[in-house]
Coordinates of C-alpha atoms in Angstrom, one line a residue:
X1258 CA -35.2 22.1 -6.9
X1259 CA -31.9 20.7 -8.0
X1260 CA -32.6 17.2 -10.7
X1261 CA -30.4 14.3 -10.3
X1262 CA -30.3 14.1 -14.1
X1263 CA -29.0 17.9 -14.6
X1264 CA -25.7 17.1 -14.7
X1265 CA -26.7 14.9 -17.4
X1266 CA -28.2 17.1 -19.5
X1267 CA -25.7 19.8 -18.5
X1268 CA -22.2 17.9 -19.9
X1269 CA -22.0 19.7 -23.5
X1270 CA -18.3 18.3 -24.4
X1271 CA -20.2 15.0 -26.5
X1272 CA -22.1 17.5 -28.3
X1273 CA -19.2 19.8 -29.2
X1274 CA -17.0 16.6 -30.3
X1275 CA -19.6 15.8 -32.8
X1276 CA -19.8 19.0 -34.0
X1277 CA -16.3 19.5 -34.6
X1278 CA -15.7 16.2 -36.5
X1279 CA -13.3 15.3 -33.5
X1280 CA -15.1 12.5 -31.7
X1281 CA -12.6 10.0 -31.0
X1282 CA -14.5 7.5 -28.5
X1283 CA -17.0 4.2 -29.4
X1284 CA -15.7 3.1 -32.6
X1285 CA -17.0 0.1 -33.8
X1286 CA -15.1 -2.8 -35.2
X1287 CA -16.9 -4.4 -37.6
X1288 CA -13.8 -7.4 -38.0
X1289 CA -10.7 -8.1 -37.2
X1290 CA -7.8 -9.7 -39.4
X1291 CA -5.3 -11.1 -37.2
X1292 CA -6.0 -8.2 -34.8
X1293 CA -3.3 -6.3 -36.5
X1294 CA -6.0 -4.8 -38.3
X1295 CA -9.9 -4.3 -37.8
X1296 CA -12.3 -2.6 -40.7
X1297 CA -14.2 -0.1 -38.8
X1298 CA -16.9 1.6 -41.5
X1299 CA -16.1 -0.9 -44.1
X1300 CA -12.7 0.5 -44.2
X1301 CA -9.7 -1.7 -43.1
X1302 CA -7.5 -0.3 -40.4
X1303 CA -3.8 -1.3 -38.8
X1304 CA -4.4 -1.3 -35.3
X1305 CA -1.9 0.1 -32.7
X1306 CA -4.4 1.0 -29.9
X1307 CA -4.8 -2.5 -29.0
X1308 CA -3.5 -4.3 -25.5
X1309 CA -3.8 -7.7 -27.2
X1310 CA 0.7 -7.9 -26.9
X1311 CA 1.3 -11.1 -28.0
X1312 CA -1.3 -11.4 -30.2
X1313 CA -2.8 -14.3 -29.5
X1314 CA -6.8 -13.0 -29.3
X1315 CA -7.3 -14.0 -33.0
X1316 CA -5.1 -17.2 -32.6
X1317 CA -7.1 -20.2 -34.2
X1318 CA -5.8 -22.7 -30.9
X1319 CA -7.2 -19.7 -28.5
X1320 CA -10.6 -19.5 -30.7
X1321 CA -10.8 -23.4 -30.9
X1322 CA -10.3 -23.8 -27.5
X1323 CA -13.4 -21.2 -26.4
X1324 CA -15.5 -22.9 -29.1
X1325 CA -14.8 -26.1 -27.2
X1326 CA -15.5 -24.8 -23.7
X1327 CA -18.7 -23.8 -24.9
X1328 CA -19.8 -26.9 -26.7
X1329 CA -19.1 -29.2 -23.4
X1330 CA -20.3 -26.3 -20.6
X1331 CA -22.3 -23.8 -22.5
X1332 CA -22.5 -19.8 -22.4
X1333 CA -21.8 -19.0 -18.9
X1334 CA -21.9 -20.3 -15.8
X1335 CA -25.3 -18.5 -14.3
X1336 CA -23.7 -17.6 -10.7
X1337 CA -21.6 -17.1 -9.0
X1338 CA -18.4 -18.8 -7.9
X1339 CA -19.2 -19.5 -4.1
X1340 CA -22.3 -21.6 -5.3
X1341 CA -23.0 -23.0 -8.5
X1342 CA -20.4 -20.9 -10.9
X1343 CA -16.9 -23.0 -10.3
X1344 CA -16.1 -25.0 -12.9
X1345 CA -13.7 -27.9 -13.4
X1346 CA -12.1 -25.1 -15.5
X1347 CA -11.8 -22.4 -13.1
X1348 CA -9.7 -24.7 -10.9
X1349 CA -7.6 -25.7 -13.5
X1350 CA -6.4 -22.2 -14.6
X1351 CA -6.1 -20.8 -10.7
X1352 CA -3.8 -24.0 -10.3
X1353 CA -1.8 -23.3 -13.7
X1354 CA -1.6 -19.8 -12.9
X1355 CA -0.3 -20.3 -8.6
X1356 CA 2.5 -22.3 -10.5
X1357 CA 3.6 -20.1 -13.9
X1358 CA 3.5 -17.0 -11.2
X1359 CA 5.3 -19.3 -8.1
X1360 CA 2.5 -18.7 -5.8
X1361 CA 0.7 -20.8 -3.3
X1362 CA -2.5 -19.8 -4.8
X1363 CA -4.6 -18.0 -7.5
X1364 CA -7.7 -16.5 -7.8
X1365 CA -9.2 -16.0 -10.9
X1366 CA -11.7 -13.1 -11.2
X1367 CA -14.9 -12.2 -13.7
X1368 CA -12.9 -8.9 -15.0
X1369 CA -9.7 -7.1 -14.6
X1370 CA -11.4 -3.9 -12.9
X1371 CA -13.2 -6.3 -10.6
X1372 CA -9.8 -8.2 -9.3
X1373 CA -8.4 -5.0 -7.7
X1374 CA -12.2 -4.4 -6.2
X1375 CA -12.3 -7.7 -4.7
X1376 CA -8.2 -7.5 -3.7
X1377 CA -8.9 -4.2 -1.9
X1378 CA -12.3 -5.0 -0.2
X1379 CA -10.9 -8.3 0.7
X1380 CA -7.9 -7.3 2.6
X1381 CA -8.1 -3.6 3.7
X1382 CA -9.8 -2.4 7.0
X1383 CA -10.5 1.0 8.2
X1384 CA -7.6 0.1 10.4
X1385 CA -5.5 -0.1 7.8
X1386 CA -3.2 1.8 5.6
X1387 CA -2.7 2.0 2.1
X1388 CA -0.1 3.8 0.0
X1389 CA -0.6 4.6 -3.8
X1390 CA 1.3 5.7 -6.7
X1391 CA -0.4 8.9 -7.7
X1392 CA -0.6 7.1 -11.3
X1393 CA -2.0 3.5 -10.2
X1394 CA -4.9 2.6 -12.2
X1395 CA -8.5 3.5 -11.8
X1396 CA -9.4 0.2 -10.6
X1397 CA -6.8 0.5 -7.0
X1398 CA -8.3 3.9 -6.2
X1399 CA -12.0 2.4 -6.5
X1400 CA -10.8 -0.6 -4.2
X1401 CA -9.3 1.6 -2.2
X1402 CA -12.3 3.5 -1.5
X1403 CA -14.2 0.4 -1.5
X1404 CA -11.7 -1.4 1.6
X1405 CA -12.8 1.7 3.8
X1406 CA -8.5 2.1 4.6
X1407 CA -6.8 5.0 5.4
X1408 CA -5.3 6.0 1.6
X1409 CA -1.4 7.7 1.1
X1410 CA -0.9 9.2 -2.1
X1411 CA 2.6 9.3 -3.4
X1412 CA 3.8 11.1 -6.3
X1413 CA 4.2 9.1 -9.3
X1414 CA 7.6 6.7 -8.5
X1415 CA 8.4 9.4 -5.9
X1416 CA 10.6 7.2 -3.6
X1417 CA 11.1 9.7 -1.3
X1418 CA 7.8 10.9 -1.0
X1419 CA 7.1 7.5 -0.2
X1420 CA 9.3 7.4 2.3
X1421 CA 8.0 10.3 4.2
X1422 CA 4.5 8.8 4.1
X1423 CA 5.7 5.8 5.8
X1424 CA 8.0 7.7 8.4
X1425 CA 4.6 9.5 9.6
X1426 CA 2.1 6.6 9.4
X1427 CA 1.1 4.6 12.5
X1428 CA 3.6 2.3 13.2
X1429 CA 1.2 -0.4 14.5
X1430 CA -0.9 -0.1 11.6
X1431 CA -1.8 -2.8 8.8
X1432 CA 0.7 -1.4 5.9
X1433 CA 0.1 -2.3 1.8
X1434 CA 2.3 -0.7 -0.9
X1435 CA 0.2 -1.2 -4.0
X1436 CA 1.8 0.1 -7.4
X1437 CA 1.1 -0.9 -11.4
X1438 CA 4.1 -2.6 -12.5
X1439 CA 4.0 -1.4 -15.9
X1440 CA 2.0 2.3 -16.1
X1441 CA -0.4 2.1 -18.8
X1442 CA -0.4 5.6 -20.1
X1443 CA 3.4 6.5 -20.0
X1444 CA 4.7 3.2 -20.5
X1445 CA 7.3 3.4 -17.5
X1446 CA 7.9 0.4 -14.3
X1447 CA 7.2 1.1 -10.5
X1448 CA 10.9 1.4 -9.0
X1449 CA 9.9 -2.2 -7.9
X1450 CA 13.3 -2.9 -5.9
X1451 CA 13.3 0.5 -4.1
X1452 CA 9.5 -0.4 -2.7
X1453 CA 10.3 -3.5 -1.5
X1454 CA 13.7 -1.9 0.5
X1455 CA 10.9 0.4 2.0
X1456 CA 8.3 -2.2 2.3
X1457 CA 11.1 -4.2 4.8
X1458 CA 12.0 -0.8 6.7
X1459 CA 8.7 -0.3 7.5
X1460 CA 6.9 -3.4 7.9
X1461 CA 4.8 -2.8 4.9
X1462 CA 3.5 -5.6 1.9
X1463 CA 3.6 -5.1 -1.4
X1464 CA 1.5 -5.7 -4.2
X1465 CA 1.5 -5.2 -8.2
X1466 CA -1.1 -4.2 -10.4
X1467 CA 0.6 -6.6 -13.5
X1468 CA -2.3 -5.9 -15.8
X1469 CA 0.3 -4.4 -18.8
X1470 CA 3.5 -6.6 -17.9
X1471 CA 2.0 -10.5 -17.1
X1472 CA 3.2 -12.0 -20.3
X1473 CA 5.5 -9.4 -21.8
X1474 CA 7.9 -8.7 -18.6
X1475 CA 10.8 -11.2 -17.2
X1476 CA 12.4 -14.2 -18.9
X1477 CA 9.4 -16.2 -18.4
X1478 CA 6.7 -13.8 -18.8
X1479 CA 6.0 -13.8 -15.5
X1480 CA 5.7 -9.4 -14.7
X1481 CA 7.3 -6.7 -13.0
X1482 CA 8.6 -9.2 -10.1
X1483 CA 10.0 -11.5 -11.9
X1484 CA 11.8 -8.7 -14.3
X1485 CA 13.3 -6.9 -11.0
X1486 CA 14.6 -10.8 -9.2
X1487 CA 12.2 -10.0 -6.5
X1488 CA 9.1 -12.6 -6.7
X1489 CA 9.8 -13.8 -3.0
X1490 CA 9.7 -10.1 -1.7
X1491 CA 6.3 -9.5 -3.8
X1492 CA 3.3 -10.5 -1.4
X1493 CA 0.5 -10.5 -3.9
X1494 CA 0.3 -10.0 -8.0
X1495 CA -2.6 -9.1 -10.1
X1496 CA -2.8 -9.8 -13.7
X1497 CA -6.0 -9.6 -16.4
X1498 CA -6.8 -11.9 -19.1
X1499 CA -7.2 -9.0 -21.7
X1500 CA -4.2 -8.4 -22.4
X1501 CA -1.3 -10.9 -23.3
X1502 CA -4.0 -13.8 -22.2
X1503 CA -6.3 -13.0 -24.9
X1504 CA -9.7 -13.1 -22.9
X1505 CA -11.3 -11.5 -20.3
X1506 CA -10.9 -11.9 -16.5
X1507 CA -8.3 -11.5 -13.9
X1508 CA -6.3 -13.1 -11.4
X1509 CA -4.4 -12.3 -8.1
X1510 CA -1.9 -14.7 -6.4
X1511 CA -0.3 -14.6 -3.4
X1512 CA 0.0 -17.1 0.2
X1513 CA -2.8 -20.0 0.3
X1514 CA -4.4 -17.8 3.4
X1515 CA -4.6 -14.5 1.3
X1516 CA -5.9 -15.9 -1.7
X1517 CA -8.8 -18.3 0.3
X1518 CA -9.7 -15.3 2.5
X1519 CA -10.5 -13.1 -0.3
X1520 CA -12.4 -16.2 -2.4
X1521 CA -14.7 -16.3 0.6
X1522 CA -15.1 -12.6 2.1
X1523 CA -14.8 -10.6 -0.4
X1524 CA -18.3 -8.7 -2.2
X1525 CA -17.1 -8.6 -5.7
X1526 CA -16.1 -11.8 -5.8
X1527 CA -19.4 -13.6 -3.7
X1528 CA -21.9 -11.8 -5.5
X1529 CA -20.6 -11.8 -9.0
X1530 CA -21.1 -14.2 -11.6
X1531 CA -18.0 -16.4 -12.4
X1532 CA -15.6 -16.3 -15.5
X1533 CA -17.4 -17.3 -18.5
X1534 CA -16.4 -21.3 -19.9
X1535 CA -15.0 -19.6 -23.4
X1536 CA -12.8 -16.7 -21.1
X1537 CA -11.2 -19.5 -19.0
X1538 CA -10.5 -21.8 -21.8
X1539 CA -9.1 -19.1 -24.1
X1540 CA -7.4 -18.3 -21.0
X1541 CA -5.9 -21.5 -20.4
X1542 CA -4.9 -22.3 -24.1
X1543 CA -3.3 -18.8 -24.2
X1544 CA -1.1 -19.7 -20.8
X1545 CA 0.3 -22.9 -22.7
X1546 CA 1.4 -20.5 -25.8
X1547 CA 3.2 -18.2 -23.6
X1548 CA 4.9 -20.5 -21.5
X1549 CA 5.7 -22.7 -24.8
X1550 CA 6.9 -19.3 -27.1
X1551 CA 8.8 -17.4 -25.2
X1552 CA 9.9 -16.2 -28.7
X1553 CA 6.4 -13.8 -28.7
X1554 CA 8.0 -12.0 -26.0
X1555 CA 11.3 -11.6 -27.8
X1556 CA 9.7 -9.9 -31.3
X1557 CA 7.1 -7.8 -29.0
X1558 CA 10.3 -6.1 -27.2
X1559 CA 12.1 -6.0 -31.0
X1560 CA 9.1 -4.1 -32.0
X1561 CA 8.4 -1.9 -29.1
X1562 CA 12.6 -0.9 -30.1
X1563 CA 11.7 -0.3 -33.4
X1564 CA 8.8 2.0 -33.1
X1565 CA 10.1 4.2 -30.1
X1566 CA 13.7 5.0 -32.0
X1567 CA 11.7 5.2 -35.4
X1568 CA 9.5 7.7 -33.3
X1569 CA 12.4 9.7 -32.0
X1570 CA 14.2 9.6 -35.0
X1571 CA 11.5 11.8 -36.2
X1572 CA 11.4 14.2 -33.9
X1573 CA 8.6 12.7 -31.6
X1574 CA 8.8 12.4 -28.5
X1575 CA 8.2 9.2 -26.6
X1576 CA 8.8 10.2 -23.0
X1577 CA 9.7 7.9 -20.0
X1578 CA 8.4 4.4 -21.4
X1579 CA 10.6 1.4 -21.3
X1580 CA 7.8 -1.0 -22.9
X1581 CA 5.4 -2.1 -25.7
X1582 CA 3.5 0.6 -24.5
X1583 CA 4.9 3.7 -26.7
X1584 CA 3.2 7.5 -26.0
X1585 CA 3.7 9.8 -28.4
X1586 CA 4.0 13.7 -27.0
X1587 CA 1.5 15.8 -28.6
X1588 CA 0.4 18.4 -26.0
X1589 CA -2.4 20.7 -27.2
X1590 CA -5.3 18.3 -26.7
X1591 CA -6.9 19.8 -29.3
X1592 CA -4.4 19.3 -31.8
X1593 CA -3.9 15.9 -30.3
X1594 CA -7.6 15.3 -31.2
X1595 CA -6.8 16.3 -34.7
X1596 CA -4.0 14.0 -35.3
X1597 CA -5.8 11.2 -34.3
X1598 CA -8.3 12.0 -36.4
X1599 CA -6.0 12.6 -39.8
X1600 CA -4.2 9.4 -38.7
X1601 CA -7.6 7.5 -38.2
X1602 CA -8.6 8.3 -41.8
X1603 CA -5.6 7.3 -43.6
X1604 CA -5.9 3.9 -41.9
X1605 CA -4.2 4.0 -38.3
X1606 CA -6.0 3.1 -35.4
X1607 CA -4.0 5.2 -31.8
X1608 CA -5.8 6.1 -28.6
X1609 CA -5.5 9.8 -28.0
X1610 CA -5.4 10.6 -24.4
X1611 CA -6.3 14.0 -23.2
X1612 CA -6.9 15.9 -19.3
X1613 CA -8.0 14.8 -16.7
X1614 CA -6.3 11.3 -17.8
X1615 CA -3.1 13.4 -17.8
X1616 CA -2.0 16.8 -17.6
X1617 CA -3.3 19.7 -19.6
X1618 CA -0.5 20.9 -21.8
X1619 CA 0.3 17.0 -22.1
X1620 CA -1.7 15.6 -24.9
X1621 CA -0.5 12.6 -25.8
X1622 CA -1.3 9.3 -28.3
X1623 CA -0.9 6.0 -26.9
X1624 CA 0.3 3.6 -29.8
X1625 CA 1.1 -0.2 -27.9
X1626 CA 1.8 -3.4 -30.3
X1627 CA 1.9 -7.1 -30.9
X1628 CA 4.0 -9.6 -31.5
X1629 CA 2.0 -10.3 -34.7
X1630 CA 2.7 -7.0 -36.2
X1631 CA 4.4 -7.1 -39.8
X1632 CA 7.2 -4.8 -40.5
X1633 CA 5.4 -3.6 -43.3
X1634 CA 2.5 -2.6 -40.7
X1635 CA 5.3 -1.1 -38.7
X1636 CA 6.8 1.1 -41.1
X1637 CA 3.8 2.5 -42.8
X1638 CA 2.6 3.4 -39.0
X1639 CA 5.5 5.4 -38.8
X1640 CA 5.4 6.8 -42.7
X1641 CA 2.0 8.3 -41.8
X1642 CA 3.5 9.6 -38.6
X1643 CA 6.1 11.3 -39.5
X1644 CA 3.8 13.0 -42.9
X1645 CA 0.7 14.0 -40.3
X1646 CA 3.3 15.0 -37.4
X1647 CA 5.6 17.3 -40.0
X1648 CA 1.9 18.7 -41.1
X1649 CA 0.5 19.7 -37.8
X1650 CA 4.0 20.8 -36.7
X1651 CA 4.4 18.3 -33.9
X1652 CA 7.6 17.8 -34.6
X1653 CA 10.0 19.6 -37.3
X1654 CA 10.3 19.9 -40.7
X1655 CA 13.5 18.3 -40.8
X1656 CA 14.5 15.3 -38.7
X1657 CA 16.6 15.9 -35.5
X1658 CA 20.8 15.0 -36.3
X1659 CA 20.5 13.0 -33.6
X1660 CA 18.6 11.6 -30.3
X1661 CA 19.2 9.3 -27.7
X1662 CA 17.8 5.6 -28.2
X1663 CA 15.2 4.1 -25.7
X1664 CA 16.3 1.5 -23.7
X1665 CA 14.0 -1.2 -23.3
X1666 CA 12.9 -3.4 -20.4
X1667 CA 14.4 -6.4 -21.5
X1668 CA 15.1 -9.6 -19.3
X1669 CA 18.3 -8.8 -17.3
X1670 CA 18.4 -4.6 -18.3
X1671 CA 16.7 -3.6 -15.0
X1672 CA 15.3 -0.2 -16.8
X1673 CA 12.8 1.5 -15.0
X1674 CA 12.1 4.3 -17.1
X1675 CA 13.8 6.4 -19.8
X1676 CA 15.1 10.1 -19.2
X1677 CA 12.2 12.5 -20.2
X1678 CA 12.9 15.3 -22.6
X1679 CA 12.4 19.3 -20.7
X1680 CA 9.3 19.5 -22.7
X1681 CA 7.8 16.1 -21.9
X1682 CA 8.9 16.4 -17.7
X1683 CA 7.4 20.3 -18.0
X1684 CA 3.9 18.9 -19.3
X1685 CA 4.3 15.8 -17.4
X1686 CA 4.3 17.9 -14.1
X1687 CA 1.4 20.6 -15.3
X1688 CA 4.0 23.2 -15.8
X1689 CA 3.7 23.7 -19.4
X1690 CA 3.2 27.3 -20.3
X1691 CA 0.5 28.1 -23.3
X1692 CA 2.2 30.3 -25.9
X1693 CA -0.4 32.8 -27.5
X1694 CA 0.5 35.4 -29.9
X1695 CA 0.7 39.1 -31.1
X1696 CA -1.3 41.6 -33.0
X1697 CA 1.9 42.1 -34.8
X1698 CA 1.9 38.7 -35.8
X1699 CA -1.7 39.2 -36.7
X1700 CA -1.1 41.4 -38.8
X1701 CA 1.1 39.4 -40.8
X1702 CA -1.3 36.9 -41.2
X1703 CA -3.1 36.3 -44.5
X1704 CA -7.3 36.1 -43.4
X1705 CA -7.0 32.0 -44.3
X1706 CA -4.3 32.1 -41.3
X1707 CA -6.3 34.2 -39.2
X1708 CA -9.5 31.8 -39.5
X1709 CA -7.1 28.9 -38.6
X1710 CA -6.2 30.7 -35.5
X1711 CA -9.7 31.7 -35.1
X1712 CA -11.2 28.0 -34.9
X1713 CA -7.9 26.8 -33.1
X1714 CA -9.1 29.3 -30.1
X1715 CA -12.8 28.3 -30.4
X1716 CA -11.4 24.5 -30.5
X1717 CA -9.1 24.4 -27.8
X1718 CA -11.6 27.0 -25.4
X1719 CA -14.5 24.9 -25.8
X1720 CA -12.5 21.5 -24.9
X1721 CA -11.0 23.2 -22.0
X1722 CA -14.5 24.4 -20.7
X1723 CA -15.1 20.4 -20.9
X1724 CA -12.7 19.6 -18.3
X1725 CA -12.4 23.3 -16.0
X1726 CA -9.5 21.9 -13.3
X1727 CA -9.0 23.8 -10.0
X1728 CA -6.3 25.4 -11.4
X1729 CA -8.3 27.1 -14.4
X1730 CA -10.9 28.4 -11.6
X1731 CA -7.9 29.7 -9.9
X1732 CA -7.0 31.5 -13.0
X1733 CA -10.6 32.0 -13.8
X1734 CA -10.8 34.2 -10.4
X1735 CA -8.1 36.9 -11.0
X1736 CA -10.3 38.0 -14.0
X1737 CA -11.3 41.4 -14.0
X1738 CA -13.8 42.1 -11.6
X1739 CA -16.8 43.1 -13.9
X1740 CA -16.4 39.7 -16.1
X1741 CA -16.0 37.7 -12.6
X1742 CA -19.5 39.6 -11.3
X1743 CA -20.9 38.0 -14.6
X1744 CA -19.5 34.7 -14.0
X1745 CA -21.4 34.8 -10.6
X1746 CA -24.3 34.7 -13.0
X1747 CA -24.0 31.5 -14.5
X1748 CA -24.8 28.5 -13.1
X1749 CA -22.9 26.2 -15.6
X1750 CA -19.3 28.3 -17.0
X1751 CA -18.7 25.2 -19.1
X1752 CA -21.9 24.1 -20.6
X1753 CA -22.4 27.6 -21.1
X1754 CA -19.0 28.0 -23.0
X1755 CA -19.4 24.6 -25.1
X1756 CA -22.8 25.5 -26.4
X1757 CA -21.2 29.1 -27.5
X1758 CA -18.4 26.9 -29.4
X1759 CA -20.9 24.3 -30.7
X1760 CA -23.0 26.9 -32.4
X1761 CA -19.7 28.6 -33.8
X1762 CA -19.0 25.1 -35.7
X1763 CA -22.9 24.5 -35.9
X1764 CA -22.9 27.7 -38.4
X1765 CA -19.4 28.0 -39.8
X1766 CA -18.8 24.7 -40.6
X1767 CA -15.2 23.2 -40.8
X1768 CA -11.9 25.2 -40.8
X1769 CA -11.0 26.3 -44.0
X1770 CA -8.2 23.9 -44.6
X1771 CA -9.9 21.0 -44.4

């Protein structure tokens, strides 16, 4: 009889992350100095994993500002907003926010994840439609599902493939375009004035997902809409606190009747406890900064420049990104995992982001930045870069004679996305091929080489058998027939496959060259 809890007991990638030394996830920051750098096991780290853009979360008028909230209302509010959670507070920010984002009205929301819940339960009906950018974020797809629509994928900023969805839809159907407005792994925009064009074709509304572009995006900060001219033709925008706003929550703004339906029908937002005082304070205080220092925004986009040509300059590359958000091409996810680590301990703090989060051949590290970052900071990221990069052979020895500059979404540019190199649009698009190699080569090999290889196959077989994707099982099923008989043996390939890895590190120990 089956156990709810097998699958628990069944997942075996923690245990071979731990035994490799390449655990990546739940690090603990023990403080934080300006939130340019954290200390993480006593040691003192210069972050670029961080969303905090503008830098304000360690601000002292942010801090003093939650401090106060909490001297005059307390911890939290102890319910939720429909009865005894609204604050004085809570109505202040929704009526700052309506204005700074030139909406009739605001809703402000416990989390970020939660806003797109309550957004898409509020509004969609099994009557209705909904169409998605294959690469929204994980919090639209849960809504989706959660609003009981009918749900169109589109291929990521496929305009075309959009196109065809809405030729074939139900013309007398309720119609959303949701998109993010800034894509938070790859760093490029939605093609914001193409959706809207469609969005008016077909009778459709629109809605952004401005979670990574309220506060950095436009002349005023305002996101994706007010970058592109096209706030009037936006129906509703989300933004989170957690970001640029230096707190936690989130907010979506749109038409008076939108906004009030979805404060008073929507689950998430009925049965949740409110914003905390301290979040909507710091929230507040934070909105005042960016509307008064517009100069934040300015140095954020100088920096996101800097590190993307100082990046390419190298050799790296940065793919499609036109924003503070900067991913740096790896590929092998093992080898991504390594990097991260060997970057990690010489005092650099990057998010490596492996399958299912993107393709498998496309590996990357997600490096974003703040306005508070110190050229010092900046270069000795990229010093350490360029060293660990040259080492793992990420990029070349020598540095490329030339490469072509990133162009950055700056107020007026219009930019969508940069061109992607062959490699990056090959792994981008699951097409990249792996390269193995030949006894002959093998034989070459001095029996140090030969072990690397060795615990670079056991590496790189036991994270794959982690994450098995319907087109390894494909694969997996032109094996010969004897080894696929076996297969038909075992009830779990992958646990199987990690424990075989883990007690290959468990007894070996580490690679030789470390």
């Amino acid at each position: 009889m089956a156990d709810v809890f097998d699958k628990c007991s069944n997942w075996k990638d923690y245990k071979i992350a731990k035994a490799t030394g390449l655990y990546p996830y739940f690090k603990a920051i023990e403080a934080s100095h300006a939130s340019t750098e954290v200390e993480i096991d006593g040691k003192r780290i210069i972050m670029v994993g961080s969303n905090n853009y503008l830098g304000l979360a360690g601000d002292p008028r942010v801090k003093e500002a939650a401090h106060e909230a909490i001297r005059k209302f307390g911890t939290t509010c102890s319910g939720s907003r429909l009865l005894n959670g609204t604050l004085s507070l809570h109505e202040e920010l929704e009526h700052r926010l309506a204005k700074f984002l030139n909406r009739e009205a605001a809703l402000v929301v416990s989390t970020g994840f939660q806003t797109n819940l309550a957004t898409m339960a509020g509004i969609l009906g099994r009557h209705d439609i909904v169409f998605s950018d294959r690469q929204n974020h994980a919090s639209l797809l849960d809504g989706i599902r959660l609003g009981y629509a009918t749900e169109k994928r589109y291929r990521h900023n496929d305009m075309e493939h959009l196109e065809k969805l809405l030729q074939d839809a139900d013309p007398d159907a309720g119609k959303l375009i949701v998109t993010d407005g800034v894509f938070s792994m790859e760093g490029d925009l939605c093609n914001l004035p193409k959706i809207v064009e469609l969005a008016q074709k077909y009778k459709a509304r629109v809605m952004t997902d401005d979670a990574h572009a309220m506060g950095v995006l436009g002349e005023k900060g305002r996101g994706t809409a007010e970058y592109f001219g096209l706030e009037a033709q936006t129906d509703l925008v989300m933004g989170t606190f957690s970001k640029s706003f230096a707190s936690l929550g989130g907010v979506i703004a749109g038409p008076f009747d939108v906004i009030n339906y979805i404060k008073h029908k929507s689950r998430p937002v009925v049965f949740s406890a409110s914003m905390t005082p301290a979040a909507v304070a710091a929230a507040l205080k934070a909105l005042d900064i960016i509307e008064a220092e517009p100069q934040r925004r300015a140095r954020l986009l100088d920096i996101a420049e800097k590190m993307h040509n100082g990046f390419r300059a190298m050799g790296f590359d940065t793919g499609v990104s036109v924003t503070p958000v900067v991913p740096v091409f790896v590929g092998d996810q093992v080898k991504c995992f390594r990097m991260w680590k060997q970057l990690f301990e010489v005092g650099i703090f990057t998010n490596p982001v492996i399958p299912p989060a993107v393709e498998p051949g496309h590996a990357l590290l997600r490096t974003s930045y703040m306005a508070t970052h110190t050229d010092e900071q900046l270069d000795r990221v990229l010093e350490q870069f360029e060293r660990i990069g040259r080492k793992l052979k990420v990029i070349p020895e020598t540095r490329p004679t030339s490469y072509t500059p990133v162009k950055i979404a700056r107020p007026g540019t219009y930019v969508i996305r940069n061109e992607a190199s062959q490699r990056w649009a090959a792994a981008s698009a699951g097409l990249l091929a792996d390269r193995g190699f030949s006894l002959e080569q093998i034989a070459r090999m001095t029996p140090g080489e030969v072990a690397n290889k060795l615990f670079d196959a056991v590496e790189t077989l036991t994270w794959r058998a982690a994450n098995l994707q319907p087109d390894d099982l494909k694969r997996l099923s032109t094996a010969p027939l004897k080894l696929w008989e076996k297969r038909s043996g075992i009830r779990n390939l992958p646990g199987v496959l990690l424990e075989k890895g883990a007690n290959f590190f468990m007894k070996n120990g580490t690679r030789p060259e470390a």
